[in-house]
Amino acid sequence: MKRGTLKSRFAPLALLAGLLLALPGAPLRAAELDAEQQARYQTLINELRCLVCQNQTIADSNAPLAADLRQQVETQIRAGRSDAEIKRYLTDRYGDFVLYRPPFKAKTWLLWGGPFVVLLIALAVALRFVRARRAAPAATAVDAAALRQVLADEAGDDARRPPENRS
Amino acid sequence: MRLRYLVPALVLIGLVVLFAIGLRHDPREVPSPLIGKPAPAFSLAVLGAPQQTYTLADLQGRPVLVNFFASWCAACRVEHPFLMQLAAQGVEIVGVDYKDTDADGADWLARHGNPYRTVIADPQGAMGLDWGVYGAPETFVLDTAGTIVYKQIGPLSEAVWRERVAPLLQGAKP
């Protein structure tokens, strides 16, 4: 095998490796935090919503506002604020909407309780259905004579009907 | 038997009502928790006069609009003529040049006209963060006591002004 072919065979692989290395692995590490603070930082930025691109967390978003909020979280962690205090700071300004897990309170009871309400309704409907079926009269022993009479009547009906497919 | 038709009919009506509400509701408009609360404190330089600071106290004492704008903001261009009109009617608007360079902000105002009584420079967006701003334009309506009575997300328009803001300001006047 010529060297040239070997090289060209590995070239795509090398390119791929290069591209993978170029991908930002962990671009959102805050520079001056210790390991424990870093973990808190990661948890927080993955739980806070970016208000500009609303279906992304501030960790995912490239919006300038998300960068500002990440910066704010980092600064406050470094200042020794607790997670609850940091969330409080943000909800005071942007409302519960910034939290991907909003707290349970008067305004959000439907959000948290809604699925259970729907489940209860479904259970009630299912229960009604089952009860209705159980209450339906089961097949009972039929008087043989009466049955024969009915069958005979049926046959009589058939006899009176004009024959089909008469050609 | 009648229940058989009643239940689906009720479910259908319920869903139609829910969808009607849901479709009218713009998810981009996040209700501000600051409404009904005193405006957050700040202390920033006036645009073009770095030695002059403007603080919350300067906003108190009369109803005022605080409008966050920027030279990079396209929707602010849309809103701009209406702000000029309001200013001409004597409404006091204080501008906040949000996450913008002083030069770009001043240039924008020079080119399109300046509807603001004062323009505050907020190059880092620090005041914006404290006020819960997440884009431009956003406009806060402050009453005489400096309480936020309304927040407009997106451009102010004639219709919004007539239906939402004007009634509030009439109530706020002494």
Coordinates of C-alpha atoms in Angstrom, one line a residue:
Chain A
M1 CA 0.0 0.0 0.0
K2 CA 1.3 3.4 -1.0
R3 CA 1.7 6.0 1.7
G4 CA -0.5 8.4 -0.1
T5 CA -3.5 6.1 0.0
L6 CA -3.0 5.4 3.7
K7 CA -2.9 9.1 4.4
S8 CA -6.0 9.8 2.4
R9 CA -7.8 7.0 4.2
F10 CA -7.1 8.5 7.5
A11 CA -7.7 12.1 6.4
P12 CA -11.5 12.1 7.0
L13 CA -11.0 10.5 10.4
A14 CA -8.5 13.2 11.3
L15 CA -10.8 15.9 10.1
L16 CA -13.7 14.4 12.1
A17 CA -11.5 14.3 15.2
G18 CA -10.5 17.9 14.6
L19 CA -14.1 18.9 14.3
L20 CA -15.1 17.1 17.5
L21 CA -12.3 18.8 19.4
A22 CA -13.3 22.1 18.0
L23 CA -16.9 21.6 19.4
P24 CA -17.3 23.5 22.6
G25 CA -17.2 20.7 25.2
A26 CA -18.1 22.6 28.2
P27 CA -18.2 26.3 27.2
L28 CA -20.2 27.3 30.2
R29 CA -17.8 26.6 32.9
A30 CA -17.5 29.7 35.1
A31 CA -13.8 30.4 35.4
E32 CA -13.2 31.1 39.0
L33 CA -15.5 28.7 40.9
D34 CA -14.4 25.7 42.9
A35 CA -15.8 22.2 42.2
E36 CA -18.8 22.5 44.6
Q37 CA -19.7 26.0 43.3
Q38 CA -19.2 24.8 39.8
A39 CA -21.7 22.0 40.4
R40 CA -24.2 24.5 41.8
Y41 CA -23.6 26.8 38.9
Q42 CA -24.3 24.0 36.4
T43 CA -27.5 23.0 38.2
L44 CA -28.8 26.5 38.4
I45 CA -28.1 27.6 34.8
N46 CA -29.9 24.4 33.7
E47 CA -32.9 25.2 35.7
L48 CA -33.4 28.8 34.7
R49 CA -35.3 29.8 31.6
C50 CA -33.9 32.2 29.0
L51 CA -36.7 34.8 28.5
V52 CA -35.7 35.7 25.0
C53 CA -35.7 32.2 23.5
Q54 CA -38.3 30.8 25.8
N55 CA -37.8 27.1 25.4
Q56 CA -34.2 27.1 26.3
T57 CA -32.4 27.2 29.6
I58 CA -29.8 30.0 30.1
A59 CA -27.2 27.2 29.8
D60 CA -28.4 26.4 26.3
S61 CA -29.1 29.8 25.0
N62 CA -26.7 32.1 23.1
A63 CA -28.9 35.2 23.6
P64 CA -27.0 38.1 25.2
L65 CA -29.6 38.1 28.0
A66 CA -28.8 34.5 28.8
A67 CA -25.1 35.4 29.0
D68 CA -25.9 38.3 31.4
L69 CA -28.0 35.9 33.6
R70 CA -25.2 33.3 33.7
Q71 CA -22.8 36.0 34.6
Q72 CA -25.2 37.1 37.4
V73 CA -25.6 33.6 38.7
E74 CA -21.8 33.2 38.8
T75 CA -21.2 36.5 40.5
Q76 CA -23.8 35.7 43.1
I77 CA -22.4 32.2 43.8
R78 CA -19.0 33.8 44.3
A79 CA -20.6 36.3 46.6
G80 CA -21.7 33.4 48.8
R81 CA -25.5 33.6 48.1
S82 CA -27.5 30.4 48.4
D83 CA -29.4 28.8 45.5
A84 CA -32.7 29.9 47.0
E85 CA -31.4 33.5 47.2
I86 CA -30.3 33.5 43.6
K87 CA -33.6 32.1 42.4
R88 CA -35.4 34.7 44.6
Y89 CA -33.3 37.5 43.0
L90 CA -34.4 36.3 39.5
T91 CA -38.1 35.7 40.3
D92 CA -38.3 39.1 41.9
R93 CA -37.4 40.6 38.6
Y94 CA -38.7 38.2 36.0
G95 CA -41.4 36.2 37.8
D96 CA -41.8 32.5 38.3
F97 CA -41.5 32.1 34.5
V98 CA -37.7 32.0 34.8
L99 CA -37.9 28.8 36.8
Y100 CA -38.3 25.6 34.9
R101 CA -39.7 24.2 38.1
P102 CA -42.1 26.8 39.4
P103 CA -43.1 26.6 43.1
F104 CA -46.5 25.3 44.2
K105 CA -48.6 28.2 45.1
A106 CA -52.0 29.8 44.6
K107 CA -51.2 30.9 41.0
T108 CA -49.6 27.6 40.0
W109 CA -51.9 25.0 41.6
L110 CA -53.6 24.2 38.3
L111 CA -50.2 23.7 36.7
W112 CA -49.2 21.2 39.3
G113 CA -52.6 19.7 40.3
G114 CA -54.1 19.7 36.7
P115 CA -52.7 16.3 35.7
F116 CA -54.0 14.7 38.9
V117 CA -57.4 16.3 38.4
V118 CA -57.5 14.8 34.9
L119 CA -56.4 11.4 36.4
L120 CA -59.3 11.6 38.9
I121 CA -61.8 12.3 36.2
A122 CA -60.5 9.4 34.1
L123 CA -60.7 7.1 37.1
A124 CA -64.3 8.2 37.8
V125 CA -65.3 7.6 34.2
A126 CA -63.6 4.2 34.2
L127 CA -65.3 3.2 37.4
R128 CA -68.7 4.3 36.0
F129 CA -68.1 2.2 32.9
V130 CA -67.1 -0.9 34.9
R131 CA -70.1 -0.6 37.2
A132 CA -72.5 -0.1 34.3
R133 CA -71.2 -3.3 32.7
R134 CA -71.4 -5.3 36.0
A135 CA -75.0 -4.1 36.5
A136 CA -76.1 -5.3 33.0
P137 CA -78.4 -8.4 33.3
A138 CA -76.4 -11.5 32.6
A139 CA -77.7 -14.2 30.3
T140 CA -80.2 -16.3 32.1
A141 CA -81.6 -19.7 31.5
V142 CA -84.2 -19.5 28.7
D143 CA -87.3 -21.4 28.6
A144 CA -86.7 -24.0 25.9
A145 CA -90.2 -23.8 24.7
A146 CA -90.1 -20.0 24.4
L147 CA -86.8 -20.2 22.5
R148 CA -88.2 -22.7 20.1
Q149 CA -91.2 -20.5 19.5
V150 CA -89.0 -17.5 18.8
L151 CA -86.9 -19.5 16.4
A152 CA -90.0 -20.8 14.6
D153 CA -91.3 -17.2 14.2
E154 CA -87.9 -16.2 12.7
A155 CA -88.1 -19.0 10.3
G156 CA -91.6 -18.0 9.4
D157 CA -90.4 -14.4 8.8
D158 CA -87.7 -15.8 6.4
A159 CA -90.3 -17.9 4.6
R160 CA -92.5 -14.8 4.0
R161 CA -89.5 -12.8 2.6
P162 CA -89.1 -12.9 -1.1
P163 CA -86.2 -15.1 -2.1
E164 CA -83.1 -13.1 -3.0
N165 CA -81.0 -13.3 -6.1
R166 CA -83.9 -14.6 -8.1
S167 CA -82.7 -14.7 -11.7
Chain B
M1 CA -79.2 8.7 27.4
R2 CA -79.1 12.4 27.1
L3 CA -76.0 12.5 29.2
R4 CA -74.3 10.6 26.4
Y5 CA -74.4 13.7 24.2
L6 CA -74.2 16.3 27.0
V7 CA -70.7 15.2 28.3
P8 CA -68.9 15.4 24.9
A9 CA -70.7 18.7 24.2
L10 CA -69.5 20.1 27.5
V11 CA -65.9 18.8 26.9
L12 CA -65.9 20.4 23.5
I13 CA -67.2 23.7 24.8
G14 CA -64.6 23.7 27.5
L15 CA -61.8 23.0 25.0
V16 CA -63.0 25.7 22.7
V17 CA -63.0 28.2 25.6
L18 CA -59.4 27.1 26.6
F19 CA -58.1 27.4 23.1
A20 CA -59.7 30.7 22.6
I21 CA -57.9 32.0 25.7
G22 CA -54.7 30.2 24.8
L23 CA -54.5 31.5 21.3
R24 CA -55.1 35.1 22.3
H25 CA -52.4 34.9 24.9
D26 CA -48.9 35.8 23.6
P27 CA -46.3 33.6 25.4
R28 CA -43.6 36.2 24.6
E29 CA -45.2 38.6 27.0
V30 CA -44.0 37.5 30.4
P31 CA -46.1 39.3 33.1
S32 CA -43.8 41.4 35.2
P33 CA -43.8 40.8 39.0
L34 CA -42.8 44.4 39.4
I35 CA -46.2 45.8 38.6
G36 CA -47.7 47.5 41.7
K37 CA -44.2 47.7 43.3
P38 CA -41.9 50.6 43.6
A39 CA -39.4 51.0 40.7
P40 CA -36.0 49.4 41.5
A41 CA -33.2 51.8 42.4
F42 CA -30.5 52.7 40.0
S43 CA -27.7 55.2 39.5
L44 CA -26.4 55.7 36.0
A45 CA -24.8 58.3 33.9
V46 CA -26.8 60.5 31.5
L47 CA -26.1 59.7 27.8
G48 CA -23.5 62.2 26.5
A49 CA -22.9 63.6 30.0
P50 CA -20.9 60.9 31.9
Q51 CA -20.3 63.2 34.9
Q52 CA -24.0 63.6 35.5
T53 CA -25.8 60.8 37.3
Y54 CA -29.5 60.0 37.2
T55 CA -31.1 58.1 39.9
L56 CA -34.5 56.7 40.9
A57 CA -35.2 59.9 42.9
D58 CA -35.1 61.9 39.7
L59 CA -38.1 59.8 38.4
Q60 CA -40.3 60.5 41.3
G61 CA -42.9 63.2 41.9
R62 CA -44.8 63.0 38.6
P63 CA -46.1 60.3 36.3
V64 CA -43.4 59.4 33.8
L65 CA -42.7 56.8 31.1
V66 CA -39.4 54.9 31.2
N67 CA -38.7 53.5 27.8
F68 CA -35.8 51.0 27.2
F69 CA -34.5 51.4 23.7
A70 CA -31.4 50.8 21.7
S71 CA -29.8 51.7 18.4
W72 CA -29.7 48.0 17.5
C73 CA -33.4 47.5 18.1
A74 CA -35.5 47.3 15.0
A75 CA -38.9 47.4 16.9
C76 CA -37.7 50.7 18.5
R77 CA -37.7 52.3 15.1
V78 CA -41.4 51.2 14.7
E79 CA -42.2 52.7 18.1
H80 CA -40.2 55.8 17.6
P81 CA -42.7 58.0 15.7
F82 CA -45.4 57.4 18.4
L83 CA -43.0 58.4 21.2
M84 CA -42.3 61.6 19.2
Q85 CA -46.0 62.2 19.1
L86 CA -46.4 61.6 22.8
A87 CA -43.5 63.9 23.6
A88 CA -45.1 66.6 21.5
Q89 CA -48.3 66.2 23.6
G90 CA -46.2 66.9 26.7
V91 CA -45.9 63.3 28.1
E92 CA -42.6 63.0 29.9
I93 CA -40.6 60.0 28.6
V94 CA -37.2 59.1 30.1
G95 CA -35.2 56.9 27.8
V96 CA -32.8 54.1 28.8
D97 CA -30.2 53.4 26.1
Y98 CA -30.1 49.6 26.8
K99 CA -27.0 47.5 26.1
D100 CA -25.8 50.0 23.6
T101 CA -22.7 52.2 23.1
D102 CA -23.1 55.9 23.9
A103 CA -21.9 56.8 20.5
D104 CA -24.4 54.6 18.7
G105 CA -27.3 55.7 21.0
A106 CA -26.5 59.4 20.5
D107 CA -26.2 58.9 16.8
W108 CA -29.5 57.1 16.6
L109 CA -31.2 59.9 18.5
A110 CA -29.6 62.6 16.3
R111 CA -30.7 60.8 13.2
H112 CA -34.3 60.0 14.1
G113 CA -35.2 62.7 16.7
N114 CA -35.2 62.6 20.5
P115 CA -38.5 62.2 22.3
Y116 CA -36.8 61.8 25.7
R117 CA -36.6 64.4 28.5
T118 CA -33.5 62.6 29.7
V119 CA -31.6 59.6 28.3
I120 CA -29.9 57.3 30.7
A121 CA -27.0 55.2 29.4
D122 CA -27.1 51.5 30.5
P123 CA -24.3 50.0 28.4
Q124 CA -24.1 46.8 30.5
G125 CA -27.8 46.3 30.9
A126 CA -27.5 46.4 34.7
M127 CA -30.5 48.6 35.1
G128 CA -32.4 46.4 32.6
L129 CA -31.6 43.4 34.7
D130 CA -32.9 45.0 37.9
W131 CA -36.1 46.1 36.1
G132 CA -36.7 42.7 34.6
V133 CA -36.1 43.8 31.0
Y134 CA -35.4 41.0 28.5
G135 CA -35.6 42.9 25.3
A136 CA -36.2 46.3 23.7
P137 CA -38.4 48.1 23.5
E138 CA -40.0 47.8 26.9
T139 CA -41.8 50.7 28.6
F140 CA -42.6 51.2 32.2
V141 CA -45.3 53.5 33.4
L142 CA -44.5 55.1 36.8
D143 CA -47.1 57.0 38.9
T144 CA -46.4 60.0 41.0
A145 CA -45.1 57.9 43.9
G146 CA -42.7 56.1 41.6
T147 CA -44.7 52.9 41.6
I148 CA -44.7 50.8 38.4
V149 CA -48.3 50.7 37.3
Y150 CA -47.9 49.2 33.8
K151 CA -45.2 47.5 31.7
Q152 CA -45.4 47.4 27.9
I153 CA -43.4 44.6 26.3
G154 CA -42.7 45.5 22.6
P155 CA -43.6 48.8 20.9
L156 CA -46.1 51.2 22.4
S157 CA -48.8 52.1 20.0
E158 CA -51.7 54.4 19.8
A159 CA -54.1 51.6 20.6
V160 CA -52.1 50.4 23.7
W161 CA -51.8 54.0 24.8
R162 CA -55.5 54.7 24.6
E163 CA -56.7 51.4 26.1
R164 CA -54.1 50.6 28.7
V165 CA -51.9 53.5 29.6
A166 CA -54.0 56.7 29.4
P167 CA -56.6 55.5 31.9
L168 CA -53.8 54.7 34.4
L169 CA -52.2 58.1 34.0
Q170 CA -55.5 59.9 34.5
G171 CA -55.9 58.1 37.8
A172 CA -52.3 58.9 38.8
K173 CA -52.6 62.6 38.3
P174 CA -53.0 64.6 41.5

